Amino acid sequence: RNTHMKGCKVGVAVRSHSTRADPVSVIGSTFRECGRGVFIQGQCCNPTVAKCTFEHCTASGVCIDSGSPQLTGCAVTNTPIGIEVLAGEATITECAVEEFSDVGILVSGPATMPRIVKCLIRADATGQRERATEVVVGAVAQSLMAGAAALLDDAAVTALPPTVPTIGIAIEETSAPHVEDTTFDNNDINICGLGACGVVEANLLGVTEFDNVVYVGATSDVVIQENDIMGTRRGTGVGVYSGARATVRRNKLDSVQLAGVTLRSCGETTVTENEITACQDAVVVMGSSVGKSHRNQTDLATVVFTDAAATFTAATR
């Protein structure tokens, strides 16, 4: 059937499930104090969810479990997870995900390929720390950190904190989102990929408590390009660890507490044409990292080696 909801106030979840390509739209509705506000399931279930508000949901505002739905102009606040994308090729545009306690957008599942464009992903990490004597650690963020730590060798255990309260976008299991023109603010880590792929492009990545953007694991393969990475309080700007592969190019990295880019036993990685300022070092290469760094603009030490000089090539031009 054709289903259309408009201007509703809903106190329980709406579930959309379809094996046929029926048009479904949910527009201008409010979902409050649900488990999940909207649950989308079924390969042919491609609803449009537009200008909806999700507040105080106990699991997530929206859960997408397949299909190619359109999520546009929605606001998700005060949830553990803002939006879950577990399968399919969703398009998430101009959505604001704020004041979450765990993860803003969770992308999980093999070959899950959402497109995230012109969104705002902003936790209240600072306020959370100021209000609570003991920071409540999100279950998903904690699990992701545990998985990352298991892949790090003993020398790199300090690369990531054991627990992180809030992650802007968490990516798992060879998922490959395209994150573009999105603003991140007040998160402990902005983007964390564990065995993840995809593209991170032209985003404004605000100051984080720990690493700003980090990918871990041999199945990780990501392009990080043309982003403004605004800094960290204790961490690196871009971290590529434990077999992860990356192309890091044409980014601006500023005011990072440690190195602009840190590579720890990474797979084939290229760091090129980045502008790196006000960091402790430009690029730090550790362990058995493989790749090259060249044509970066910086007034810092271009590349600092520990023990990877035999497998990593560095040039000042």
Tab-separated table of C-alpha atoms in Angstrom, residues 173-305:
chain	number	residue	atom	x	y	z
A	173	GLU	CA	32.637	-4.570	9.269
A	174	THR	CA	33.822	-3.354	5.844
A	175	SER	CA	31.023	-0.800	5.674
A	176	ALA	CA	31.825	1.951	3.183
A	177	PRO	CA	29.998	5.217	3.841
A	178	HIS	CA	30.624	8.388	1.871
A	179	VAL	CA	30.721	11.245	4.390
A	180	GLU	CA	30.697	14.638	2.704
A	181	ASP	CA	30.240	18.309	3.624
A	182	THR	CA	29.257	17.420	7.196
A	183	THR	CA	30.069	19.351	10.372
A	184	PHE	CA	31.332	17.557	13.477
A	185	ASP	CA	31.475	19.337	16.821
A	186	ASN	CA	32.133	18.498	20.474
A	187	ASN	CA	32.708	14.752	20.013
A	188	ASP	CA	35.422	12.736	21.765
A	189	ILE	CA	36.353	11.161	18.398
A	190	ASN	CA	34.765	12.424	15.182
A	191	ILE	CA	35.119	9.364	12.928
A	192	CYS	CA	36.311	5.903	13.994
A	193	GLY	CA	36.499	3.015	11.515
A	194	LEU	CA	37.228	-0.574	12.565
A	195	GLY	CA	37.783	-2.687	9.461
A	196	ALA	CA	35.967	0.017	7.499
A	197	CYS	CA	36.176	1.576	4.045
A	198	GLY	CA	34.665	4.561	2.263
A	199	VAL	CA	35.360	8.240	1.633
A	200	VAL	CA	35.638	11.133	4.111
A	201	GLU	CA	35.526	14.296	2.016
A	202	ALA	CA	35.174	18.066	2.466
A	203	ASN	CA	33.987	17.938	6.077
A	204	LEU	CA	34.506	20.371	8.945
A	205	LEU	CA	35.891	18.209	11.740
A	206	GLY	CA	35.861	20.173	14.983
A	207	VAL	CA	38.196	19.808	17.950
A	208	THR	CA	38.077	16.397	19.657
A	209	GLU	CA	39.258	15.102	23.002
A	210	PHE	CA	41.144	12.166	21.428
A	211	ASP	CA	42.108	11.267	17.833
A	212	ASN	CA	40.025	13.242	15.357
A	213	VAL	CA	39.741	10.645	12.569
A	214	VAL	CA	41.057	7.110	13.088
A	215	TYR	CA	40.953	3.847	11.132
A	216	VAL	CA	42.149	0.493	12.489
A	217	GLY	CA	42.474	-2.999	10.998
A	218	ALA	CA	43.693	-4.706	7.837
A	219	THR	CA	40.315	-4.522	6.067
A	220	SER	CA	40.181	-0.744	6.476
A	221	ASP	CA	40.739	1.157	3.221
A	222	VAL	CA	39.665	4.797	3.186
A	223	VAL	CA	40.135	8.052	1.286
A	224	ILE	CA	40.379	11.104	3.577
A	225	GLN	CA	40.517	14.247	1.462
A	226	GLU	CA	39.874	17.993	1.466
A	227	ASN	CA	38.722	18.146	5.084
A	228	ASP	CA	39.308	20.881	7.653
A	229	ILE	CA	40.545	19.044	10.751
A	230	MET	CA	40.476	21.592	13.523
A	231	GLY	CA	42.526	19.911	16.223
A	232	THR	CA	42.624	17.630	19.259
A	233	ARG	CA	43.151	18.111	22.969
A	234	ARG	CA	45.082	14.836	23.301
A	235	GLY	CA	45.464	12.801	20.166
A	236	THR	CA	46.414	12.878	16.508
A	237	GLY	CA	44.581	14.503	13.613
A	238	VAL	CA	44.402	11.400	11.413
A	239	GLY	CA	45.405	7.977	12.755
A	240	VAL	CA	45.914	4.946	10.500
A	241	TYR	CA	46.737	1.843	12.550
A	242	SER	CA	47.345	-1.906	12.413
A	243	GLY	CA	47.160	-2.759	8.731
A	244	ALA	CA	44.637	-0.086	7.752
A	245	ARG	CA	45.240	1.550	4.378
A	246	ALA	CA	44.462	5.159	3.551
A	247	THR	CA	44.943	7.999	1.126
A	248	VAL	CA	45.249	11.228	3.130
A	249	ARG	CA	45.375	14.176	0.741
A	250	ARG	CA	44.645	17.891	0.496
A	251	ASN	CA	43.464	18.229	4.087
A	252	LYS	CA	44.063	21.171	6.411
A	253	LEU	CA	45.174	20.052	9.870
A	254	ASP	CA	45.621	22.658	12.575
A	255	SER	CA	46.211	22.788	16.351
A	256	VAL	CA	46.585	19.049	16.859
A	257	GLN	CA	48.076	18.173	20.237
A	258	LEU	CA	50.224	15.374	18.763
A	259	ALA	CA	51.104	14.739	15.105
A	260	GLY	CA	48.922	15.902	12.254
A	261	VAL	CA	49.015	12.349	10.866
A	262	THR	CA	50.128	9.259	12.797
A	263	LEU	CA	50.769	5.921	11.082
A	264	ARG	CA	51.248	2.836	13.279
A	265	SER	CA	51.981	-0.392	11.408
A	266	CYS	CA	49.671	0.769	8.623
A	267	GLY	CA	49.173	-0.853	5.252
A	268	GLU	CA	49.891	0.975	1.996
A	269	THR	CA	49.163	4.613	2.839
A	270	THR	CA	49.829	7.864	0.982
A	271	VAL	CA	50.001	11.212	2.785
A	272	THR	CA	50.182	14.015	0.239
A	273	GLU	CA	49.396	17.697	-0.376
A	274	ASN	CA	48.182	18.330	3.159
A	275	GLU	CA	48.581	21.656	4.960
A	276	ILE	CA	49.715	20.907	8.521
A	277	THR	CA	50.169	23.732	11.046
A	278	ALA	CA	50.439	24.189	14.820
A	279	CYS	CA	50.922	20.478	15.516
A	280	GLN	CA	53.631	18.747	17.526
A	281	ASP	CA	54.857	17.008	14.340
A	282	ALA	CA	53.580	16.829	10.775
A	283	VAL	CA	53.669	13.062	10.132
A	284	VAL	CA	54.816	10.375	12.569
A	285	VAL	CA	55.555	6.896	11.173
A	286	MET	CA	55.824	3.942	13.553
A	287	GLY	CA	56.103	0.165	13.402
A	288	SER	CA	56.105	-1.652	10.071
A	289	SER	CA	54.181	1.058	8.238
A	290	VAL	CA	54.149	0.962	4.437
A	291	GLY	CA	53.646	3.893	2.080
A	292	LYS	CA	54.896	7.377	1.322
A	293	SER	CA	54.585	11.005	2.354
A	294	HIS	CA	55.289	13.839	-0.086
A	295	ARG	CA	54.298	17.353	-1.180
A	296	ASN	CA	52.874	18.329	2.211
A	297	GLN	CA	53.009	21.989	3.285
A	298	THR	CA	54.272	22.439	6.822
A	299	ASP	CA	56.827	24.311	8.893
A	300	LEU	CA	57.251	21.266	11.150
A	301	ALA	CA	59.448	18.216	10.893
A	302	THR	CA	57.967	16.656	7.759
A	303	VAL	CA	58.206	13.004	8.799
A	304	VAL	CA	59.379	11.618	12.117
A	305	PHE	CA	60.383	7.952	11.971
